């Protein structure tokens, strides 16, 4: 059954988001990895001990890991020489500029998903330092999708299909509803069967919506 291989391959794969685009690993060697998005440039990560060099369209970003395991920090150096510090606060990456001020960058995208640079924002600084760190270190990558929603959507579709298609299942639902306890020789009405079909259609529609939400 194709669902099991899909479940294993999709929901166990780690990804990260860079400029609002999802990236997946496409190549890995001992000290080198490549990540690709469907529409965005390839990201290459060179491992140099605890440090990293990130290359995007021939632009190189140096990342130095500082601090200790209980106070992890990173120094991000842009191609133009500008430096940022990125602190790890229990997995949340927070960036600071050269003056030690909290660095918050307004990010705006056009209708095609391309980022629009703000006034005074340099071309080589279009990538947020926290995003560069997250791309460089796999510990900040996450498993994609929501497997619980995926499984639930499959069962909901089966339930909806059976409720729509099979009279035996409709009768079973009538029995477990316990309505027949209060009426002697109670039998499902035509209206009950009609509502079962409507309910089955609604359940199948909701299952499809939940399926795509799980991805």
PDB file of C-alpha atoms in Angstrom:
ATOM      1  CA  UNK A   1       0.000   0.000   0.000  1.00  0.00           C
ATOM      2  CA  UNK A   2       1.488   3.320  -1.082  1.00  0.00           C
ATOM      3  CA  UNK A   3       0.402   5.198   2.081  1.00  0.00           C
ATOM      4  CA  UNK A   4       3.001   3.547   4.346  1.00  0.00           C
ATOM      5  CA  UNK A   5       6.059   4.336   2.128  1.00  0.00           C
ATOM      6  CA  UNK A   6       4.758   7.892   1.630  1.00  0.00           C
ATOM      7  CA  UNK A   7       4.265   8.327   5.382  1.00  0.00           C
ATOM      8  CA  UNK A   8       7.794   7.134   6.152  1.00  0.00           C
ATOM      9  CA  UNK A   9       9.526   9.180   3.458  1.00  0.00           C
ATOM     10  CA  UNK A  10       7.559  12.411   3.885  1.00  0.00           C
ATOM     11  CA  UNK A  11       6.998  12.831   7.614  1.00  0.00           C
ATOM     12  CA  UNK A  12      10.493  11.678   8.619  1.00  0.00           C
ATOM     13  CA  UNK A  13      12.243  14.156   6.317  1.00  0.00           C
ATOM     14  CA  UNK A  14      13.717  17.273   7.958  1.00  0.00           C
ATOM     15  CA  UNK A  15      13.232  20.702   6.380  1.00  0.00           C
ATOM     16  CA  UNK A  16      13.754  24.359   7.163  1.00  0.00           C
ATOM     17  CA  UNK A  17      12.191  27.580   5.901  1.00  0.00           C
ATOM     18  CA  UNK A  18      14.374  30.250   4.353  1.00  0.00           C
ATOM     19  CA  UNK A  19      12.736  33.496   3.231  1.00  0.00           C
ATOM     20  CA  UNK A  20       9.378  31.735   3.622  1.00  0.00           C
ATOM     21  CA  UNK A  21      10.396  28.913   1.239  1.00  0.00           C
ATOM     22  CA  UNK A  22      10.766  25.281   2.288  1.00  0.00           C
ATOM     23  CA  UNK A  23      14.174  23.681   1.755  1.00  0.00           C
ATOM     24  CA  UNK A  24      15.077  19.980   1.728  1.00  0.00           C
ATOM     25  CA  UNK A  25      18.444  18.254   1.721  1.00  0.00           C
ATOM     26  CA  UNK A  26      19.369  16.971  -1.736  1.00  0.00           C
ATOM     27  CA  UNK A  27      23.030  16.066  -1.254  1.00  0.00           C
ATOM     28  CA  UNK A  28      25.283  15.319   1.706  1.00  0.00           C
ATOM     29  CA  UNK A  29      28.916  14.349   2.103  1.00  0.00           C
ATOM     30  CA  UNK A  30      31.246  14.175   5.103  1.00  0.00           C
ATOM     31  CA  UNK A  31      31.658  17.940   5.454  1.00  0.00           C
ATOM     32  CA  UNK A  32      29.265  19.303   2.860  1.00  0.00           C
ATOM     33  CA  UNK A  33      25.504  19.499   2.300  1.00  0.00           C
ATOM     34  CA  UNK A  34      23.178  21.018  -0.292  1.00  0.00           C
ATOM     35  CA  UNK A  35      19.583  22.122   0.219  1.00  0.00           C
ATOM     36  CA  UNK A  36      17.075  22.936  -2.488  1.00  0.00           C
ATOM     37  CA  UNK A  37      13.729  24.681  -2.738  1.00  0.00           C
ATOM     38  CA  UNK A  38      11.331  24.336  -5.638  1.00  0.00           C
ATOM     39  CA  UNK A  39      11.787  27.953  -6.743  1.00  0.00           C
ATOM     40  CA  UNK A  40      14.655  29.473  -4.738  1.00  0.00           C
ATOM     41  CA  UNK A  41      18.470  29.298  -5.199  1.00  0.00           C
ATOM     42  CA  UNK A  42      20.448  26.282  -4.021  1.00  0.00           C
ATOM     43  CA  UNK A  43      21.978  26.609  -0.539  1.00  0.00           C
ATOM     44  CA  UNK A  44      25.392  24.997   0.013  1.00  0.00           C
ATOM     45  CA  UNK A  45      26.731  24.443   3.530  1.00  0.00           C
ATOM     46  CA  UNK A  46      30.409  23.688   4.159  1.00  0.00           C
ATOM     47  CA  UNK A  47      31.215  22.268   7.610  1.00  0.00           C
ATOM     48  CA  UNK A  48      34.472  23.480   9.182  1.00  0.00           C
ATOM     49  CA  UNK A  49      34.530  21.974  12.654  1.00  0.00           C
ATOM     50  CA  UNK A  50      31.819  23.780  14.628  1.00  0.00           C
ATOM     51  CA  UNK A  51      31.781  26.602  12.073  1.00  0.00           C
ATOM     52  CA  UNK A  52      29.942  26.803   8.768  1.00  0.00           C
ATOM     53  CA  UNK A  53      30.252  28.535   5.415  1.00  0.00           C
ATOM     54  CA  UNK A  54      26.942  29.084   3.625  1.00  0.00           C
ATOM     55  CA  UNK A  55      27.020  29.764  -0.111  1.00  0.00           C
ATOM     56  CA  UNK A  56      24.011  31.154  -1.988  1.00  0.00           C
ATOM     57  CA  UNK A  57      24.456  32.161  -5.628  1.00  0.00           C
ATOM     58  CA  UNK A  58      28.245  32.536  -5.205  1.00  0.00           C
ATOM     59  CA  UNK A  59      27.773  34.717  -2.108  1.00  0.00           C
ATOM     60  CA  UNK A  60      29.567  33.309   0.947  1.00  0.00           C
ATOM     61  CA  UNK A  61      28.388  33.796   4.537  1.00  0.00           C
ATOM     62  CA  UNK A  62      30.735  32.758   7.345  1.00  0.00           C
ATOM     63  CA  UNK A  63      29.217  31.482  10.597  1.00  0.00           C
ATOM     64  CA  UNK A  64      31.326  30.966  13.731  1.00  0.00           C
ATOM     65  CA  UNK A  65      29.890  29.069  16.677  1.00  0.00           C
ATOM     66  CA  UNK A  66      30.719  30.722  19.989  1.00  0.00           C
ATOM     67  CA  UNK A  67      29.954  30.199  23.656  1.00  0.00           C
ATOM     68  CA  UNK A  68      29.375  26.861  25.391  1.00  0.00           C
ATOM     69  CA  UNK A  69      26.606  24.223  25.279  1.00  0.00           C
ATOM     70  CA  UNK A  70      24.635  26.223  27.876  1.00  0.00           C
ATOM     71  CA  UNK A  71      25.070  29.580  26.141  1.00  0.00           C
ATOM     72  CA  UNK A  72      25.212  28.994  22.394  1.00  0.00           C
ATOM     73  CA  UNK A  73      25.989  31.988  20.192  1.00  0.00           C
ATOM     74  CA  UNK A  74      26.882  32.463  16.558  1.00  0.00           C
ATOM     75  CA  UNK A  75      28.714  35.203  14.690  1.00  0.00           C
ATOM     76  CA  UNK A  76      27.416  35.683  11.153  1.00  0.00           C
ATOM     77  CA  UNK A  77      29.674  37.553   8.723  1.00  0.00           C
ATOM     78  CA  UNK A  78      28.136  38.786   5.476  1.00  0.00           C
ATOM     79  CA  UNK A  79      30.043  39.074   2.174  1.00  0.00           C
ATOM     80  CA  UNK A  80      30.313  42.845   2.655  1.00  0.00           C
ATOM     81  CA  UNK A  81      31.901  42.373   6.069  1.00  0.00           C
ATOM     82  CA  UNK A  82      28.875  43.265   8.187  1.00  0.00           C
ATOM     83  CA  UNK A  83      28.567  41.158  11.342  1.00  0.00           C
ATOM     84  CA  UNK A  84      25.648  39.957  13.429  1.00  0.00           C
ATOM     85  CA  UNK A  85      25.402  37.904  16.593  1.00  0.00           C
ATOM     86  CA  UNK A  86      22.740  35.221  16.846  1.00  0.00           C
ATOM     87  CA  UNK A  87      21.848  33.798  20.267  1.00  0.00           C
ATOM     88  CA  UNK A  88      20.129  30.489  20.860  1.00  0.00           C
ATOM     89  CA  UNK A  89      17.398  30.922  23.501  1.00  0.00           C
ATOM     90  CA  UNK A  90      16.180  27.333  24.021  1.00  0.00           C
ATOM     91  CA  UNK A  91      15.998  26.741  20.273  1.00  0.00           C
ATOM     92  CA  UNK A  92      14.727  30.226  19.417  1.00  0.00           C
ATOM     93  CA  UNK A  93      17.297  32.166  17.383  1.00  0.00           C
ATOM     94  CA  UNK A  94      17.495  35.893  18.167  1.00  0.00           C
ATOM     95  CA  UNK A  95      19.744  38.251  16.162  1.00  0.00           C
ATOM     96  CA  UNK A  96      21.666  41.325  17.321  1.00  0.00           C
ATOM     97  CA  UNK A  97      23.512  43.882  15.210  1.00  0.00           C
ATOM     98  CA  UNK A  98      27.052  45.195  15.675  1.00  0.00           C
ATOM     99  CA  UNK A  99      25.843  47.627  18.358  1.00  0.00           C
ATOM    100  CA  UNK A 100      24.263  44.851  20.382  1.00  0.00           C
ATOM    101  CA  UNK A 101      20.737  45.981  19.501  1.00  0.00           C
ATOM    102  CA  UNK A 102      17.993  43.484  18.761  1.00  0.00           C
ATOM    103  CA  UNK A 103      17.874  43.076  14.987  1.00  0.00           C
ATOM    104  CA  UNK A 104      14.355  42.909  13.582  1.00  0.00           C
ATOM    105  CA  UNK A 105      14.001  42.942   9.821  1.00  0.00           C
ATOM    106  CA  UNK A 106      10.751  43.710   8.040  1.00  0.00           C
ATOM    107  CA  UNK A 107      10.264  41.127   5.304  1.00  0.00           C
ATOM    108  CA  UNK A 108       7.911  41.821   2.394  1.00  0.00           C
ATOM    109  CA  UNK A 109       7.291  39.513  -0.564  1.00  0.00           C
ATOM    110  CA  UNK A 110       5.670  40.193  -3.909  1.00  0.00           C
ATOM    111  CA  UNK A 111       2.951  38.064  -5.531  1.00  0.00           C
ATOM    112  CA  UNK A 112       5.555  35.681  -7.012  1.00  0.00           C
ATOM    113  CA  UNK A 113       7.136  35.011  -3.622  1.00  0.00           C
ATOM    114  CA  UNK A 114      10.225  37.127  -4.250  1.00  0.00           C
ATOM    115  CA  UNK A 115      11.411  39.308  -1.417  1.00  0.00           C
ATOM    116  CA  UNK A 116      11.131  43.094  -1.853  1.00  0.00           C
ATOM    117  CA  UNK A 117      14.154  44.921  -0.422  1.00  0.00           C
ATOM    118  CA  UNK A 118      13.333  47.901   1.775  1.00  0.00           C
ATOM    119  CA  UNK A 119      14.877  51.360   1.348  1.00  0.00           C
ATOM    120  CA  UNK A 120      18.475  51.332   2.540  1.00  0.00           C
ATOM    121  CA  UNK A 121      18.643  47.547   2.678  1.00  0.00           C
ATOM    122  CA  UNK A 122      21.697  46.217   0.871  1.00  0.00           C
ATOM    123  CA  UNK A 123      21.381  43.458  -1.694  1.00  0.00           C
ATOM    124  CA  UNK A 124      23.893  41.259   0.139  1.00  0.00           C
ATOM    125  CA  UNK A 125      21.930  41.557   3.385  1.00  0.00           C
ATOM    126  CA  UNK A 126      18.639  40.234   2.074  1.00  0.00           C
ATOM    127  CA  UNK A 127      19.001  37.090   4.195  1.00  0.00           C
ATOM    128  CA  UNK A 128      18.266  37.301   7.903  1.00  0.00           C
ATOM    129  CA  UNK A 129      21.177  36.141  10.116  1.00  0.00           C
ATOM    130  CA  UNK A 130      18.922  33.817  12.123  1.00  0.00           C
ATOM    131  CA  UNK A 131      17.769  32.170   8.884  1.00  0.00           C
ATOM    132  CA  UNK A 132      21.378  31.610   7.817  1.00  0.00           C
ATOM    133  CA  UNK A 133      22.178  29.918  11.126  1.00  0.00           C
ATOM    134  CA  UNK A 134      19.043  27.767  10.904  1.00  0.00           C
ATOM    135  CA  UNK A 135      20.021  26.689   7.393  1.00  0.00           C
ATOM    136  CA  UNK A 136      23.590  25.872   8.428  1.00  0.00           C
ATOM    137  CA  UNK A 137      22.893  23.658  11.457  1.00  0.00           C
ATOM    138  CA  UNK A 138      20.595  20.585  11.183  1.00  0.00           C
ATOM    139  CA  UNK A 139      19.562  20.851  14.841  1.00  0.00           C
ATOM    140  CA  UNK A 140      17.333  23.772  13.786  1.00  0.00           C
ATOM    141  CA  UNK A 141      15.645  21.768  11.035  1.00  0.00           C
ATOM    142  CA  UNK A 142      12.250  20.232  11.766  1.00  0.00           C
ATOM    143  CA  UNK A 143      10.261  17.259  10.541  1.00  0.00           C
ATOM    144  CA  UNK A 144       7.754  18.384   7.935  1.00  0.00           C
ATOM    145  CA  UNK A 145       4.006  17.970   8.092  1.00  0.00           C
ATOM    146  CA  UNK A 146       1.567  16.858  10.797  1.00  0.00           C
ATOM    147  CA  UNK A 147       1.438  13.042  10.839  1.00  0.00           C
ATOM    148  CA  UNK A 148      -1.448  12.926  13.355  1.00  0.00           C
ATOM    149  CA  UNK A 149      -3.655  15.003  11.036  1.00  0.00           C
ATOM    150  CA  UNK A 150      -2.598  12.829   8.092  1.00  0.00           C
ATOM    151  CA  UNK A 151      -3.631   9.591   9.824  1.00  0.00           C
ATOM    152  CA  UNK A 152      -6.857  11.135  11.088  1.00  0.00           C
ATOM    153  CA  UNK A 153      -7.736  12.335   7.564  1.00  0.00           C
ATOM    154  CA  UNK A 154      -7.390   8.765   6.225  1.00  0.00           C
ATOM    155  CA  UNK A 155      -9.717   7.344   8.875  1.00  0.00           C
ATOM    156  CA  UNK A 156     -12.177  10.218   8.373  1.00  0.00           C
ATOM    157  CA  UNK A 157     -12.304   9.531   4.634  1.00  0.00           C
ATOM    158  CA  UNK A 158     -12.939   5.826   5.235  1.00  0.00           C
ATOM    159  CA  UNK A 159     -15.681   6.700   7.716  1.00  0.00           C
ATOM    160  CA  UNK A 160     -17.266   9.148   5.271  1.00  0.00           C
ATOM    161  CA  UNK A 161     -17.125   6.709   2.363  1.00  0.00           C
ATOM    162  CA  UNK A 162     -18.696   3.914   4.391  1.00  0.00           C
ATOM    163  CA  UNK A 163     -21.387   6.273   5.691  1.00  0.00           C
ATOM    164  CA  UNK A 164     -22.179   7.353   2.147  1.00  0.00           C
ATOM    165  CA  UNK A 165     -21.934   3.997   0.372  1.00  0.00           C
ATOM    166  CA  UNK A 166     -22.882   1.099   2.636  1.00  0.00           C
ATOM    167  CA  UNK A 167     -26.323   0.559   4.136  1.00  0.00           C
ATOM    168  CA  UNK A 168     -24.903  -1.985   6.578  1.00  0.00           C
ATOM    169  CA  UNK A 169     -22.613   0.670   8.019  1.00  0.00           C
ATOM    170  CA  UNK A 170     -25.521   3.104   8.228  1.00  0.00           C
ATOM    171  CA  UNK A 171     -27.497   0.488  10.154  1.00  0.00           C
ATOM    172  CA  UNK A 172     -24.525  -0.051  12.464  1.00  0.00           C
ATOM    173  CA  UNK A 173     -24.425   3.682  13.219  1.00  0.00           C
ATOM    174  CA  UNK A 174     -28.128   3.565  13.962  1.00  0.00           C
ATOM    175  CA  UNK A 175     -27.610   0.706  16.417  1.00  0.00           C
ATOM    176  CA  UNK A 176     -24.768   2.362  18.320  1.00  0.00           C
ATOM    177  CA  UNK A 177     -26.748   5.618  18.523  1.00  0.00           C
ATOM    178  CA  UNK A 178     -29.073   3.771  20.971  1.00  0.00           C
ATOM    179  CA  UNK A 179     -32.126   5.585  19.582  1.00  0.00           C
ATOM    180  CA  UNK A 180     -33.759   2.202  18.954  1.00  0.00           C
ATOM    181  CA  UNK A 181     -33.904   1.574  22.716  1.00  0.00           C
ATOM    182  CA  UNK A 182     -36.673   4.121  23.138  1.00  0.00           C
ATOM    183  CA  UNK A 183     -38.876   2.999  20.254  1.00  0.00           C
ATOM    184  CA  UNK A 184     -40.350  -0.488  19.852  1.00  0.00           C
ATOM    185  CA  UNK A 185     -39.260  -2.188  16.622  1.00  0.00           C
ATOM    186  CA  UNK A 186     -37.486   0.978  15.531  1.00  0.00           C
ATOM    187  CA  UNK A 187     -36.057   0.996  12.017  1.00  0.00           C
ATOM    188  CA  UNK A 188     -34.000   3.641  10.231  1.00  0.00           C
ATOM    189  CA  UNK A 189     -36.134   5.934   8.100  1.00  0.00           C
ATOM    190  CA  UNK A 190     -35.473   7.028   4.534  1.00  0.00           C
ATOM    191  CA  UNK A 191     -34.592  10.433   5.923  1.00  0.00           C
ATOM    192  CA  UNK A 192     -32.009   8.809   8.214  1.00  0.00           C
ATOM    193  CA  UNK A 193     -30.355   7.077   5.250  1.00  0.00           C
ATOM    194  CA  UNK A 194     -30.380  10.347   3.316  1.00  0.00           C
ATOM    195  CA  UNK A 195     -28.689  12.188   6.208  1.00  0.00           C
ATOM    196  CA  UNK A 196     -26.086   9.425   6.477  1.00  0.00           C
ATOM    197  CA  UNK A 197     -25.169  10.018   2.838  1.00  0.00           C
ATOM    198  CA  UNK A 198     -24.972  13.784   3.387  1.00  0.00           C
ATOM    199  CA  UNK A 199     -22.861  13.251   6.505  1.00  0.00           C
ATOM    200  CA  UNK A 200     -20.565  10.907   4.581  1.00  0.00           C
ATOM    201  CA  UNK A 201     -20.016  13.488   1.851  1.00  0.00           C
ATOM    202  CA  UNK A 202     -19.236  16.183   4.429  1.00  0.00           C
ATOM    203  CA  UNK A 203     -16.794  13.847   6.226  1.00  0.00           C
ATOM    204  CA  UNK A 204     -14.971  13.055   2.972  1.00  0.00           C
ATOM    205  CA  UNK A 205     -14.680  16.755   2.089  1.00  0.00           C
ATOM    206  CA  UNK A 206     -13.307  17.534   5.549  1.00  0.00           C
ATOM    207  CA  UNK A 207     -10.862  14.630   5.273  1.00  0.00           C
ATOM    208  CA  UNK A 208      -9.453  16.029   2.015  1.00  0.00           C
ATOM    209  CA  UNK A 209      -9.035  19.470   3.613  1.00  0.00           C
ATOM    210  CA  UNK A 210      -7.303  17.917   6.634  1.00  0.00           C
ATOM    211  CA  UNK A 211      -5.072  15.829   4.364  1.00  0.00           C
ATOM    212  CA  UNK A 212      -3.668  18.902   2.622  1.00  0.00           C
ATOM    213  CA  UNK A 213      -3.341  20.702   5.962  1.00  0.00           C
ATOM    214  CA  UNK A 214      -1.189  17.831   7.221  1.00  0.00           C
ATOM    215  CA  UNK A 215       1.414  18.259   4.458  1.00  0.00           C
TER     216      UNK A 215
END
